[in-house]
Structures are given as C-alpha cells and as structure tokens.
CSV table of C-alpha atoms and ligand atoms in Angstrom, one decimal:
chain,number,residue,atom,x,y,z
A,991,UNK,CA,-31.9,-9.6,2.0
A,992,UNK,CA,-31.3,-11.5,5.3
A,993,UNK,CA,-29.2,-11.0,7.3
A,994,UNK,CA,-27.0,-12.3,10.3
A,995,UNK,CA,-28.6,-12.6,13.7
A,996,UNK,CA,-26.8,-13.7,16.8
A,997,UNK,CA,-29.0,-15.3,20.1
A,998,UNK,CA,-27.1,-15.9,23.5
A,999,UNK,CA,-28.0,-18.9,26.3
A,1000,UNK,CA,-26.3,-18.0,29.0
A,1001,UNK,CA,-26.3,-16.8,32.6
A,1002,UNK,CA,-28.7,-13.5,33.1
A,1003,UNK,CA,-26.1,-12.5,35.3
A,1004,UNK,CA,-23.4,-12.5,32.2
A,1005,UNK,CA,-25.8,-11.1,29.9
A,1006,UNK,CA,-26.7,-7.8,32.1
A,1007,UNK,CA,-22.4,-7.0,32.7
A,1008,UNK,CA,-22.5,-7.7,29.1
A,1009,UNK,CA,-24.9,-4.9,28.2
A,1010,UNK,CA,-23.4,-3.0,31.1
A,1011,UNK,CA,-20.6,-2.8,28.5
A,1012,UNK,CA,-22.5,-1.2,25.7
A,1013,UNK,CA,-20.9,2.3,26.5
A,1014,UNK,CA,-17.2,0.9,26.2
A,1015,UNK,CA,-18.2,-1.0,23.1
A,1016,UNK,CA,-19.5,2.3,21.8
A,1017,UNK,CA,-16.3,4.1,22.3
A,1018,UNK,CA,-14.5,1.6,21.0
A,1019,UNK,CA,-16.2,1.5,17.7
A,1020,UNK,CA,-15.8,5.3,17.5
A,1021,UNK,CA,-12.8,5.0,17.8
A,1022,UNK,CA,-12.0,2.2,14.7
A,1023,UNK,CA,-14.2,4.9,12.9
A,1024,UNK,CA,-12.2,7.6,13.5
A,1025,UNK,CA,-8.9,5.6,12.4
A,1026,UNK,CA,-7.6,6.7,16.1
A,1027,UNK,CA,-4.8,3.9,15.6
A,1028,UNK,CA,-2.6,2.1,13.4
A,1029,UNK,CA,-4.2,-0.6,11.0
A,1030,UNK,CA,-8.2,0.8,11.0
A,1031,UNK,CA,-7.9,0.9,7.0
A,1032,UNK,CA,-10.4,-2.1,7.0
A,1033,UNK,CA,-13.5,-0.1,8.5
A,1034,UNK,CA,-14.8,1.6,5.3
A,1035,UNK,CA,-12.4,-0.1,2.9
A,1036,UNK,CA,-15.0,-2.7,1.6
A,1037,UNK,CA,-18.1,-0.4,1.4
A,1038,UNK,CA,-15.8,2.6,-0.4
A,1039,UNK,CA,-13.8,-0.2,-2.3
A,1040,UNK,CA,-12.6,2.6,-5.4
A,1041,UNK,CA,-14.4,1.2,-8.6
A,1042,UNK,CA,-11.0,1.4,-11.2
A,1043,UNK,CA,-9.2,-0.8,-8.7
A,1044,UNK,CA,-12.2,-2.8,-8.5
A,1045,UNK,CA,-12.3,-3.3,-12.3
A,1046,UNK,CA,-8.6,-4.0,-12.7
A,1047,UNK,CA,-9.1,-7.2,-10.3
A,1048,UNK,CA,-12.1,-8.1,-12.3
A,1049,UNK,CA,-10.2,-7.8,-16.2
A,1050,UNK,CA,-7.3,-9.3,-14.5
A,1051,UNK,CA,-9.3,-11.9,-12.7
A,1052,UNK,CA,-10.5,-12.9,-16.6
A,1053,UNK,CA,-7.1,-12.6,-17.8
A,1054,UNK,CA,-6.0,-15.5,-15.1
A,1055,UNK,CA,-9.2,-17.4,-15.9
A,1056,UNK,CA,-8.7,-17.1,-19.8
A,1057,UNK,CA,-4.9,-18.3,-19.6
A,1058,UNK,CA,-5.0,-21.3,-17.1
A,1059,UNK,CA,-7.3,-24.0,-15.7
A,1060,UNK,CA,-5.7,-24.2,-12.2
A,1061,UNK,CA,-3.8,-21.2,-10.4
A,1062,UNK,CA,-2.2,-21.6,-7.1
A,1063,UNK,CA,-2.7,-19.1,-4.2
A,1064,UNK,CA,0.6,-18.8,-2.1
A,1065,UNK,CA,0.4,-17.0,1.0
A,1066,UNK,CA,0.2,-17.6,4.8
A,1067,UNK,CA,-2.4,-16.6,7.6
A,1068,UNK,CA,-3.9,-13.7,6.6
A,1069,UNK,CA,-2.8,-13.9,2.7
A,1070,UNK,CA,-4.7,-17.3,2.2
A,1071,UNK,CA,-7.0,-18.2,4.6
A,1072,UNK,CA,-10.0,-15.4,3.6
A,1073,UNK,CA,-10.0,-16.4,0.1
A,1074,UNK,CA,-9.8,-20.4,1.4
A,1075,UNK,CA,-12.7,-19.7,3.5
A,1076,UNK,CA,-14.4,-18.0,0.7
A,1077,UNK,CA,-14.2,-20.7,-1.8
A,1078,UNK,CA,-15.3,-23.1,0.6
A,1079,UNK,CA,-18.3,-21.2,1.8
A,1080,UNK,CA,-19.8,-19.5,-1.5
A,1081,UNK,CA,-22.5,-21.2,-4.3
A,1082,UNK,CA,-20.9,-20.6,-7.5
A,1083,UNK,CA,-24.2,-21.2,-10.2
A,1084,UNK,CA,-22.0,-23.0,-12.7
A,1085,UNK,CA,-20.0,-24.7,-10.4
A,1086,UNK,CA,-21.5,-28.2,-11.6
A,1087,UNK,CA,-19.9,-26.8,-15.4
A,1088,UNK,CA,-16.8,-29.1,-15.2
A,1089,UNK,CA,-13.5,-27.0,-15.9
A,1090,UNK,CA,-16.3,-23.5,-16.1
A,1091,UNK,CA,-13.1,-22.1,-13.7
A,1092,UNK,CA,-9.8,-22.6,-13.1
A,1093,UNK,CA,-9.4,-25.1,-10.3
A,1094,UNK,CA,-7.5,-23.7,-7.1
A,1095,UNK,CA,-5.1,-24.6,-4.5
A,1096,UNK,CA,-2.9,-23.4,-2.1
A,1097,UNK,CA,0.8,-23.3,-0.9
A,1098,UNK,CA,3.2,-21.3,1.3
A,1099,UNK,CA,1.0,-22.5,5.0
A,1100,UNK,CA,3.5,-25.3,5.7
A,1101,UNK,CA,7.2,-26.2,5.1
A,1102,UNK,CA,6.4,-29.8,3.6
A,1103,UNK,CA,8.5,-31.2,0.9
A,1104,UNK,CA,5.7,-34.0,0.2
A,1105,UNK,CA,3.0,-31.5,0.1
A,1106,UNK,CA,4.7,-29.4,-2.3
A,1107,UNK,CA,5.6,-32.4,-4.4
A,1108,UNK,CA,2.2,-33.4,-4.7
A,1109,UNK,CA,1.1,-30.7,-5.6
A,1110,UNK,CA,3.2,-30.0,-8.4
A,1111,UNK,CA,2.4,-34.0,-9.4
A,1112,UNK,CA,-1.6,-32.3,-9.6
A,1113,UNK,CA,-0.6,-29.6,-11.9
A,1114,UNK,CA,0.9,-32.0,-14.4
A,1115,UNK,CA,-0.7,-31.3,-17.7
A,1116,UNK,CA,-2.6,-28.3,-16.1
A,1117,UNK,CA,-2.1,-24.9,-17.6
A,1118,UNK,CA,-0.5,-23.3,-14.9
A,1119,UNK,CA,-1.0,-19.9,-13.0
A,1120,UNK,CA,0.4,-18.5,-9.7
A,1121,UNK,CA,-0.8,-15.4,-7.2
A,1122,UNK,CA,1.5,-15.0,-4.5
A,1123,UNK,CA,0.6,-12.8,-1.8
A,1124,UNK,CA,2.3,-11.6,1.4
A,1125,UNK,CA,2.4,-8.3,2.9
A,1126,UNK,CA,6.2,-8.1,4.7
A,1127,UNK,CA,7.6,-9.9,1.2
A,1128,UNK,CA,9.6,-12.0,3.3
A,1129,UNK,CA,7.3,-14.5,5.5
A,1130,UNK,CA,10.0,-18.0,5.1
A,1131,UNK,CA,6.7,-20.3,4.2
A,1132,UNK,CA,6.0,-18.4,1.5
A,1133,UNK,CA,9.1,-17.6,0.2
A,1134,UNK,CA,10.3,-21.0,-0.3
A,1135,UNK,CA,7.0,-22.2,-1.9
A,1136,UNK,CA,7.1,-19.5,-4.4
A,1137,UNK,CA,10.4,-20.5,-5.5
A,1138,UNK,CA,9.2,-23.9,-6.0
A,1139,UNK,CA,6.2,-23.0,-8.1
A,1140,UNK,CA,8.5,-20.1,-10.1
A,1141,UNK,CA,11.3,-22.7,-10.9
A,1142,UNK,CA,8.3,-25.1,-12.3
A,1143,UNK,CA,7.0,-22.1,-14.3
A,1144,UNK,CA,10.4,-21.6,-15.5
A,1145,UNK,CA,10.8,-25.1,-16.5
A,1146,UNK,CA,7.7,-24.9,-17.9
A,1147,UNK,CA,7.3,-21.6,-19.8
A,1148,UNK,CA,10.5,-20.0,-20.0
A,1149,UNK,CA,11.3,-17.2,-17.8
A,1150,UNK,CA,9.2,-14.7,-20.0
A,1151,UNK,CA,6.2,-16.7,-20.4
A,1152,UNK,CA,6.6,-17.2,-16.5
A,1153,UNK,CA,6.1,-13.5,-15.2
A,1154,UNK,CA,3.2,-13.3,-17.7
A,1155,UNK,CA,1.6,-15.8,-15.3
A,1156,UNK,CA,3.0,-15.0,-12.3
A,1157,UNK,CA,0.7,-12.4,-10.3
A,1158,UNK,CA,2.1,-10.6,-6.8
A,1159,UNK,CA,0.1,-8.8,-3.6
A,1160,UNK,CA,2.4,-7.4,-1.4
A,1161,UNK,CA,3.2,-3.8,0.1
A,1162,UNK,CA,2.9,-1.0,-1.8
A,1163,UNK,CA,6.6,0.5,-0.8
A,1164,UNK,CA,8.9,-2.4,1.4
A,1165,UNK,CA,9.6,-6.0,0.9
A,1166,UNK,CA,11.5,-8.6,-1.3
A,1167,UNK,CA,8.2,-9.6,-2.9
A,1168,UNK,CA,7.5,-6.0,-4.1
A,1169,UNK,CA,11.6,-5.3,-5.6
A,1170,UNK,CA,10.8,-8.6,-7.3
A,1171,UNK,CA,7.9,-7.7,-8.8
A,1172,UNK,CA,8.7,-4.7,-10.3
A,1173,UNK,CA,12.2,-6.1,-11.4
A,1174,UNK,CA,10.0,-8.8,-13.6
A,1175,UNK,CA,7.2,-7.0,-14.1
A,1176,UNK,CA,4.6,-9.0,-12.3
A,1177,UNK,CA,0.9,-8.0,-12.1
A,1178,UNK,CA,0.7,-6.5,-9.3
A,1179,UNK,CA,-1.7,-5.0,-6.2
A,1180,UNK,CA,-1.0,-3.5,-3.4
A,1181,UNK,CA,-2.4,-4.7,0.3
A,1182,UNK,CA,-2.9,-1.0,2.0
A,1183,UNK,CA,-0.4,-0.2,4.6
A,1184,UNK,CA,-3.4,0.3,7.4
A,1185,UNK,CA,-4.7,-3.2,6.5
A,1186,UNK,CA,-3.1,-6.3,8.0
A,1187,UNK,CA,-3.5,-9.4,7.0
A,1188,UNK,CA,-6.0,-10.7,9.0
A,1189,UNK,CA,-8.2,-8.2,7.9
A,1190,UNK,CA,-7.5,-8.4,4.0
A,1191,UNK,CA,-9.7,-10.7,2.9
A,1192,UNK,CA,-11.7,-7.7,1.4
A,1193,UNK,CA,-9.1,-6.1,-0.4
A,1194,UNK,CA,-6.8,-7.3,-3.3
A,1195,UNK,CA,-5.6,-10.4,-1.3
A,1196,UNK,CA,-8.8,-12.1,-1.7
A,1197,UNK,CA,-10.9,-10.4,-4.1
A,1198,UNK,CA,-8.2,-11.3,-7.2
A,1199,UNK,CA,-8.2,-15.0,-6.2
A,1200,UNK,CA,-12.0,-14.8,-5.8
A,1201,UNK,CA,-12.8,-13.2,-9.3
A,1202,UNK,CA,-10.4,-15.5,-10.9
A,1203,UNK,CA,-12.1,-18.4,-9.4
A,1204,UNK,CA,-15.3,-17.4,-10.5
A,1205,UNK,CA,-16.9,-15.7,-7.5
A,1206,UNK,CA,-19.0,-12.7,-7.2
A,1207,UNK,CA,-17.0,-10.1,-5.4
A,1208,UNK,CA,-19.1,-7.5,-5.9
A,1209,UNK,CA,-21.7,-9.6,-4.2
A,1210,UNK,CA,-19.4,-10.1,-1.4
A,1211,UNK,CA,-18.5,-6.4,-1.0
A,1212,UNK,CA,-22.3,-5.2,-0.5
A,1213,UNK,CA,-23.0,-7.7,1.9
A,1214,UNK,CA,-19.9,-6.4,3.9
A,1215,UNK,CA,-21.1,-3.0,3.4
A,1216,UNK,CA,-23.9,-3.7,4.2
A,1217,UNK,CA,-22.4,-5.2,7.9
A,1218,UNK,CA,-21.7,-1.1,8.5
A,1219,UNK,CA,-25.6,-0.3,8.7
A,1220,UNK,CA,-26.3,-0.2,12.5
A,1221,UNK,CA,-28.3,-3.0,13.3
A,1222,UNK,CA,-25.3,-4.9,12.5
A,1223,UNK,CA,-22.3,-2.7,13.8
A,1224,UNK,CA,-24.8,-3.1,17.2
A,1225,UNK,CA,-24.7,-6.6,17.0
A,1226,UNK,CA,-21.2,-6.7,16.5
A,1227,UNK,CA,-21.2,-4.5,19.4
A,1228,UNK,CA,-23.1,-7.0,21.7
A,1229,UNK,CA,-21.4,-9.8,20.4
A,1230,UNK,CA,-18.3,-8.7,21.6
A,1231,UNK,CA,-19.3,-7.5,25.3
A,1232,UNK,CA,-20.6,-10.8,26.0
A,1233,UNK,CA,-17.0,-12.1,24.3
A,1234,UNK,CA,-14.9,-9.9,26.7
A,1235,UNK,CA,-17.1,-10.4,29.6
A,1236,UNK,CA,-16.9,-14.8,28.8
A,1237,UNK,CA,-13.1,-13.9,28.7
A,1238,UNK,CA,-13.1,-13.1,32.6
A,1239,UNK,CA,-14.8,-16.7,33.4
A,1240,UNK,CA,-13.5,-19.4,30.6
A,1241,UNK,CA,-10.3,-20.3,28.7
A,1242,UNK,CA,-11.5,-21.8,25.7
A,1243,UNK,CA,-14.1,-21.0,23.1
A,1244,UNK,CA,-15.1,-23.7,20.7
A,1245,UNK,CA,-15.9,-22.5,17.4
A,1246,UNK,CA,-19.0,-25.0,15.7
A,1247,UNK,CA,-19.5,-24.8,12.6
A,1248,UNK,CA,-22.4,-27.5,11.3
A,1249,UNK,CA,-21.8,-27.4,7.3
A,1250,UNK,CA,-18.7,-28.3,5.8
A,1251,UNK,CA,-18.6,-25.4,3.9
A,1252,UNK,CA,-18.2,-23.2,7.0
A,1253,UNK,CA,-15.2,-25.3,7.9
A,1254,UNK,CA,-12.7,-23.3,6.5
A,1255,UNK,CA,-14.6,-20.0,7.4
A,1256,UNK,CA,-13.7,-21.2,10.7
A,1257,UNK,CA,-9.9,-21.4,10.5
A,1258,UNK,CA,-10.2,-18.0,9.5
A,1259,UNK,CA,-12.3,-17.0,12.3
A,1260,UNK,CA,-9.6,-19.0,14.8
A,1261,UNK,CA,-6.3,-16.8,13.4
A,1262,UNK,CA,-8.9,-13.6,13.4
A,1263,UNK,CA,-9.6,-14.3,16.8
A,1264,UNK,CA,-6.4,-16.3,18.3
A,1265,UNK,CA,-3.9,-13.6,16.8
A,1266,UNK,CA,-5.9,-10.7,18.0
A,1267,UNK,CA,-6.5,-11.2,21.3
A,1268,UNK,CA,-4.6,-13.5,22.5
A,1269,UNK,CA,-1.6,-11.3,24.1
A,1270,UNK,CA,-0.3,-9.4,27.1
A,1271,UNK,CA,-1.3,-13.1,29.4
A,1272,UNK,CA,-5.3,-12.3,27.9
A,1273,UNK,CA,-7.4,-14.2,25.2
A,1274,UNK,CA,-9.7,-17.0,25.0
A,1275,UNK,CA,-8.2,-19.8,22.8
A,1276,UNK,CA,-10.4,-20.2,19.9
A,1277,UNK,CA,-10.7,-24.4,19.2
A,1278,UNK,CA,-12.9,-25.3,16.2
A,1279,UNK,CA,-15.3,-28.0,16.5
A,1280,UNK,CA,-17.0,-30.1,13.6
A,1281,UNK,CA,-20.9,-30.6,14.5
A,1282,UNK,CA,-21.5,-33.8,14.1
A,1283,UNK,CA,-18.6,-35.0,13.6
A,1284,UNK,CA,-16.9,-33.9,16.9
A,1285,UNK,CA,-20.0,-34.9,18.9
A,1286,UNK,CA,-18.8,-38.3,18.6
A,1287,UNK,CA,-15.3,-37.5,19.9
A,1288,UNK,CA,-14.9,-34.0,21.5
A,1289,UNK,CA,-18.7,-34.1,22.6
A,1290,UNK,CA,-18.7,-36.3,25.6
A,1291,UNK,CA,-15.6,-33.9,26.8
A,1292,UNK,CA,-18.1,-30.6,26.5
A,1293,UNK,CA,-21.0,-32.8,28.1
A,1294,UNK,CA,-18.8,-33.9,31.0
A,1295,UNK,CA,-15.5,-32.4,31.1
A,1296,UNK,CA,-13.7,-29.8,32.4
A,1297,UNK,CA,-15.9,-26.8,32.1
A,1298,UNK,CA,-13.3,-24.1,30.7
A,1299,UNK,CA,-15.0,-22.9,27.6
A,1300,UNK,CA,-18.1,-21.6,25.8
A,1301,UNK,CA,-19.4,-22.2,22.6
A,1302,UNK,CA,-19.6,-20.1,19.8
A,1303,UNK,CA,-21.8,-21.8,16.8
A,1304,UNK,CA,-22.1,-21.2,13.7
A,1305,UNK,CA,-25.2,-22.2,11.8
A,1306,UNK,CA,-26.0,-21.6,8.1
A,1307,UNK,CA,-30.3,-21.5,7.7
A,1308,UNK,CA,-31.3,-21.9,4.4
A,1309,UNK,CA,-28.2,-24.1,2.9
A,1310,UNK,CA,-28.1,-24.2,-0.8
A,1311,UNK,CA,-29.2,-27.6,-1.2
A,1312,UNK,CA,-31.5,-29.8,1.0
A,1313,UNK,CA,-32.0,-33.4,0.0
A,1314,UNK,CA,-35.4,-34.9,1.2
A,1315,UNK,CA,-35.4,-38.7,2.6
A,1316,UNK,CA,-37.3,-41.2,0.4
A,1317,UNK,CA,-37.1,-45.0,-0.6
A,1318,UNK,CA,-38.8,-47.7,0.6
A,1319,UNK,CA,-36.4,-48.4,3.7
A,1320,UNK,CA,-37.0,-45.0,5.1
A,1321,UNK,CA,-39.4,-45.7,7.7
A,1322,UNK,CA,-39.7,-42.4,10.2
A,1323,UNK,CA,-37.3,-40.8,8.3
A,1324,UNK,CA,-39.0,-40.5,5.2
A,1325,UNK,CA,-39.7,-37.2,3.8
A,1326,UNK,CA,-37.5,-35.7,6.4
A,1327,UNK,CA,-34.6,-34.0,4.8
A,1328,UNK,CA,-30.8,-32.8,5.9
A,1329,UNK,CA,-31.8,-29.0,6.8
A,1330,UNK,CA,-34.1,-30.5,9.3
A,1331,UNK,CA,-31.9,-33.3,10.5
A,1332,UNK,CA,-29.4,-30.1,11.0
A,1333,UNK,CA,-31.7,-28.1,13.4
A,1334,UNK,CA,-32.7,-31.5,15.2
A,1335,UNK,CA,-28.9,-31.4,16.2
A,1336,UNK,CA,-28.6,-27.9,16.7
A,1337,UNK,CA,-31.4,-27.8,19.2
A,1338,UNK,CA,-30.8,-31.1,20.8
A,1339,UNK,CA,-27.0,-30.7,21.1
A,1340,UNK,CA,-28.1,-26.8,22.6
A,1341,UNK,CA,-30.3,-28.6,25.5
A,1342,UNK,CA,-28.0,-31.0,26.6
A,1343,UNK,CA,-25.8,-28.3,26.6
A,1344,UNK,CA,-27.5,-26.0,28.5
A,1345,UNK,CA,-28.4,-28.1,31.0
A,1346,UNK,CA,-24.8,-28.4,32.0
A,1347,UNK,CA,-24.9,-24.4,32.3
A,1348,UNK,CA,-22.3,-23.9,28.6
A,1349,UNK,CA,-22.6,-20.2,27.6
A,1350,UNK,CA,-24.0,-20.7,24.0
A,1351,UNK,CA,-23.6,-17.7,21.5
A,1352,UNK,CA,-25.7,-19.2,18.6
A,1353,UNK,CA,-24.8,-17.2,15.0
A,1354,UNK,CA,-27.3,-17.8,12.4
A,1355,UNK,CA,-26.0,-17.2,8.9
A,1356,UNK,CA,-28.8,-16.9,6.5
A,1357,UNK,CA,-27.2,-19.0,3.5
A,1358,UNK,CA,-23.9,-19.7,1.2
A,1359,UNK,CA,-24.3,-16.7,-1.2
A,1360,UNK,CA,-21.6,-13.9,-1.6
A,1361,UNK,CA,-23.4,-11.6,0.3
A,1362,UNK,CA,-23.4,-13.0,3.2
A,1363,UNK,CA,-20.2,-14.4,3.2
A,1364,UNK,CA,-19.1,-10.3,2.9
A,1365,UNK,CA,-21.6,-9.4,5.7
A,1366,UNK,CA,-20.1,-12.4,8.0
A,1367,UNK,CA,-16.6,-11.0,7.5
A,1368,UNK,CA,-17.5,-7.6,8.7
A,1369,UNK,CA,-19.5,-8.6,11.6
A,1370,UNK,CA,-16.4,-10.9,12.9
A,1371,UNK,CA,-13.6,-8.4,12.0
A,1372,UNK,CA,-15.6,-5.6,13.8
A,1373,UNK,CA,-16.7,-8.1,16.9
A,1374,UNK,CA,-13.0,-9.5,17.0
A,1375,UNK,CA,-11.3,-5.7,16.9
A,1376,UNK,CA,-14.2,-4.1,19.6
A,1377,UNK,CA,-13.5,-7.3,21.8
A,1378,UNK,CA,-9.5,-6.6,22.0
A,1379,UNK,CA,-10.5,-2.7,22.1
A,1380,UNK,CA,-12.7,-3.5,25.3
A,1381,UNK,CA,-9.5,-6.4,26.8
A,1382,UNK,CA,-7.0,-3.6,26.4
A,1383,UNK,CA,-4.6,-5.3,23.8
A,1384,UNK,CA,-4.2,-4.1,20.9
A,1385,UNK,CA,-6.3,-6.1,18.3
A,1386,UNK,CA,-3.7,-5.7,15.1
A,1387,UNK,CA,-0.4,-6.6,16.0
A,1388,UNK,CA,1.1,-10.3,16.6
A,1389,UNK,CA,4.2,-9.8,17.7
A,1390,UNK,CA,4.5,-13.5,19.1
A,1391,UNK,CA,3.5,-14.5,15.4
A,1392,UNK,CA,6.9,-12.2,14.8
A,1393,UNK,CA,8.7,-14.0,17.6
A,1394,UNK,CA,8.8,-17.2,15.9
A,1395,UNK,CA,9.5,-15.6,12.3
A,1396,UNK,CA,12.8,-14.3,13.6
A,1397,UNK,CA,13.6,-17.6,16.0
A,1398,UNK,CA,13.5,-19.7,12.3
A,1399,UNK,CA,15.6,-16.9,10.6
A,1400,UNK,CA,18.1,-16.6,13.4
A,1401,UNK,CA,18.0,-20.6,13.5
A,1402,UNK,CA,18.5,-20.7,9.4
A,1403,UNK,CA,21.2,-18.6,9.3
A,1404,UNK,CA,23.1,-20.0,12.2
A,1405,UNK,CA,23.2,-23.7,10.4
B,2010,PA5,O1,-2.5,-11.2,10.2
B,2010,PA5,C1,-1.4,-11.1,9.9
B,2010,PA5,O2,-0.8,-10.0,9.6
B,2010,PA5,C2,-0.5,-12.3,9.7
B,2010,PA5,O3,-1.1,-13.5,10.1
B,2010,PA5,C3,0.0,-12.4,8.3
B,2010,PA5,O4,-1.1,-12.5,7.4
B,2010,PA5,C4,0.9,-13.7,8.1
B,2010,PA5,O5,1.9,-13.7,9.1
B,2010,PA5,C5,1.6,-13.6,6.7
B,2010,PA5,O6,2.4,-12.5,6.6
B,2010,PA5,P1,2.8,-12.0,5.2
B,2010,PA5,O7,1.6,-11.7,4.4
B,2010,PA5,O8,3.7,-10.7,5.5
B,2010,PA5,O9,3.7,-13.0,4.5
C-alpha cells in the first residue's frame, strides 16, 4: 500500500532548527506512548480497536441501515466533524447504487432555526434515524437539536418506536445524554474517558456513523494502524518540528486542500489544529484555502500580501476518477485530463510561491480509499499533539472552547 509522504520548501535555515528538534519530538512521542498525561487513550486505540466492540458497531451499523434511508448525525466539533470529513473523503464502490445507503446529514453545529427547519422539510417521507453524540451530554448546540429531531420522532413513531431509532455516544459514567439513554433505553456506546473529541474520530463517534453509511471501517482502522509503523510516527515527528519551529516566525497557516473531497477533511484538520494549540498567547491560526478556487480571491493576497503565514497543502495523487479532455474544440487541451491539470496548479502555484520565499509543507495523500483516510488521521492527530508537546501547551484541553459554553449558559439562564 502507499502511503503518506510529506516534502518541505522552505528556508535551509528553518529546516536544520527543525531537525535540531528531533530529540524533543522524540521525547514527546514517548511520552503520548507511555500515556504520561490525561487524554493519550487515542495512541493505540485504533490499532488495538477490541474486535466485539468492533462487531457491535458493525450489526448495529446494519441495523440503522436496514431500518432507515437517511439518519442524522447530531454532534459538535469533535462529535461530527471526523465522520463529516470521512464521508466526504472516502470511495464508497456502490455509491452510484441510488438509495444502496442511507443518506446522511448533520445537526447540533449551529443554533439556526432555518437550518433546522430545512432539514426536517428533507426528511419528509424519509424513514427516519438519529445518532446523537457528545461526550460532556450537555454541549447547548446539541442539546437543542436533538430535541428537535426527538420531538419529530415522537410525532412520527410514537415514543417507543422513537428510542428504537434513536442511537446515543456519550460518556460512559457523567452527563444528561448518558441518564437519558439509559432511562429510554437507547443504543448506546461509550466515547473512552482518555479520548477527547478531537481525537474520536476513530472510536465509536465516527466508526457507527461510518458503518451505517456504508463505509469500510475496518479499512480505515488498518490504515491508521498502520500510521504507528515508524516511518510514519517519524514523519509525523518531522512534520511537527518544522510546525513549532514556523510557529516562532508566522501567524497564519493556510490549510489547501485541491479536491473537494478533502474539503471537509480540512475543517477537521482546522479544530484539530486551532483547538490544540492555540492557547496560553501561542498557536498559528489554521485558515483553509480552496485550490483553485481561492487562487482567484485569496491568491493575489498570498502572492502579494502581508507575509504572516505558511502553507500547508494537501494533495490527493491518484484521485478516484480522472476524466481525459476530448471533442473536437479541445485544441491543446485534448487528451489532457483533470489529474494533470491538478499537478499543473500544484507546481505552478508552488513556484510562484516560492519565489516570494512562502514556507511550503506539501502533504501527498496517495488516494480516497479508507485506508488512507485512517492513516491521514493518525499522522495529523500525532503531528498536531507532538507540535503542542514541543510549544509547551497542553494539546487536549480547550478551555477557551469552555469559556464560551458557560458565557451562553450563564447568559440563558439570566434571560
Ligand atoms: O475536541 C473537543 O473535545 C471539543 O471540540 C468537543 O468535541 C465539542 O466541544 C463537543 O463537545 P461534546 O461532545 O461534549 O458535546
């Protein structure tokens, strides 16, 4: 199998501190190894994923897929944006089959009234399941979503047939979300304690709404176990030292992605990476770019603007399908095709970039397939953790993302 390689353009100068580095980065992936602090659970979680829990996502993956032809996905951050990313990124063989899966969508990332509506207006006619996930139980986005989508159930199925179809991923022990589920008897799985959500996508929170929607988890777990083999754990490594040491000389770091399907890989990779690192007055803030689409907006700003950031992009090789130019209008273009119009940008947005002196950190993923998707996780969760590790903040709190929770609770319950 291939796998993900990662080239760097930039100053020698930046590349040698980098390596300089390696020690640190060493110590610091000993020390995620060793579990020597709160919230490491992720390290091994995906390559030792235990097989019965494995199988009960996979029967009750089926079970959603046999009882419904859309399910929603309600969860915030870490409890949606994996499996989003997912969906977007992976080939699913049968995915021209109309109706072969349930169709998917998600709720509980915003407090909109109009998006809610509309997407209750969608699942008009639509046999109707719902997976709501969040670790604390109590996240306000959430919350109120899921009463929205239980009340339709209600209305829909009765309050029996609703729980049948109502499926929860929450805390083992704490949490509203967790009373509630046992008090109804939800399905239920349980998000480890030392895994937070940013770091879940391998574990119940993604893998159910994966396996319902027809994806190959098991895919997905090898290739991130396959992340832990040390060719990758030292690109990882290297990845972040030149992160930590850009950190010292830039603000921003735009995130590319080229293919639409990495879009949403890329919101992911922006809360991985914003919510990690950026604390204690540290942190570069992560701003994604669509290649080509930002070129024609946000490019002449990178060309000529204010030079606070370095670019971080994200290139998928062999994409699942390539479409050759022919007809009789095609003049120069003909039998050129999309993968090749797709490195022509890559390497001519790369020299113009270069020759205003952007640090480029160039991450070549080698195609849409589970596997990979797993093995890109791993090498961003590990990159992302060794990078705070070697800032000094600690990479698996957020408590400015708490900050705000409470400011909106404190503001609810004074009105
Ligand atoms: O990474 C994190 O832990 C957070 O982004 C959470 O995923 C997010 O705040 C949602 O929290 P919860 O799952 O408790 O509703």
């Amino acid at each position: 199998m291939k796998s993900i390689h990662i080239d760097y353009e930039m100053a020698e100068a930046t590349l040698a501190e980098a390596d300089a580095r390696a020690g640190e980065a060493d110590a610091a992936v000993a020390k995620l190894y060793e579990k020597d602090m709160a919230f490491t659970g992720w390290v091994d979680y995906a390559a030792h994923f235990p097989e019965d829990e494995l199988s009960r996502i996979e029967r009750t993956a089926a079970e959603i897929a046999g009882k419904c032809d859309a399910f929603v996905v309600i969860g915030i951050g870490g409890s949606y944006l994996g499996a989003r990313a997912a969906l977007s990124f992976i080939d699913r063989p049968d995915s021209k089959k109309p109706g072969a899966w349930p169709e998917v969508f998600f709720a509980g990332f915003n407090v909109s009234g109009t998006y809610h509506q509309r997407l209750l207006d969608k699942l008009e006619g639509r046999d109707v399941c719902v997976i709501v996930i969040s670790k604390s139980g109590g996240t306000l986005e959430p919350s109120v979503a899921f009463l929205t989508l239980k009340n339709y159930l209600y209305n829909k199925y009765g309050q029996a047939g609703a729980h049948e179809r109502i499926y929860a991923i929450t805390d083992a022990k704490s949490g509203k979300l967790k009373a509630e589920a046992d008090a109804n008897g939800y399905a239920s799985f349980v998000l480890p304690s030392d895994i937070g959500g940013r770091y879940s996508v391998l574990s119940p929170v993604g893998l159910l709404p994966l396996a319902a929607a027809g994806l190959d988890i098991r895919q997905m777990l090898s290739g991130a176990a396959s992340a832990e083999e040390p060719g990758l754990v030292a690109a990882a490594k290297r990845f972040a030292c030149v992160r930590a040491v850009l950190e010292g000389q830039k603000t921003v770091e735009t995130v590319s992605f080229f293919d639409p399907s990495v879009e949403d890989f890329t919101a992911w990779v922006l809360q991985l990476f914003g919510e990690s690192e950026g604390k204690d007055g540290r942190g570069v803030f992560p701003a994604p770019v669509g290649i080509s689409r930002d070129l024609h907006s946000l490019g002449q700003f990178l060309q000529e603007g204010r030079q606070i950031f370095y670019e971080t992009l994200l290139f998928v090789e062999d994409p699942t399908a390539d479409i050759t130019i022919e007809g009789a209008d095609a003049g120069d273009y003909a039998g050129r095709s999309y993968s090749e119009f797709a490195r022509a940008v890559l390497e001519g947005m790369a020299k113009a970039h270069r020759g205003v002196d952007i640090p480029i950190i160039r991450v070549y993923i080698p195609d849409n397939s589970a596997y990979s998707f797993g093995q890109l996780v791993y090498v961003f969760e590990l990159t992302c953790a060794v990078t705070g590790l070697l800032m000094g903040v600690d990479p698996f709190n957020q408590p400015g993302v708490e900050a705000y929770k409470k400011g909106m609770l404190d503001y609810l319950a004074q009105t």
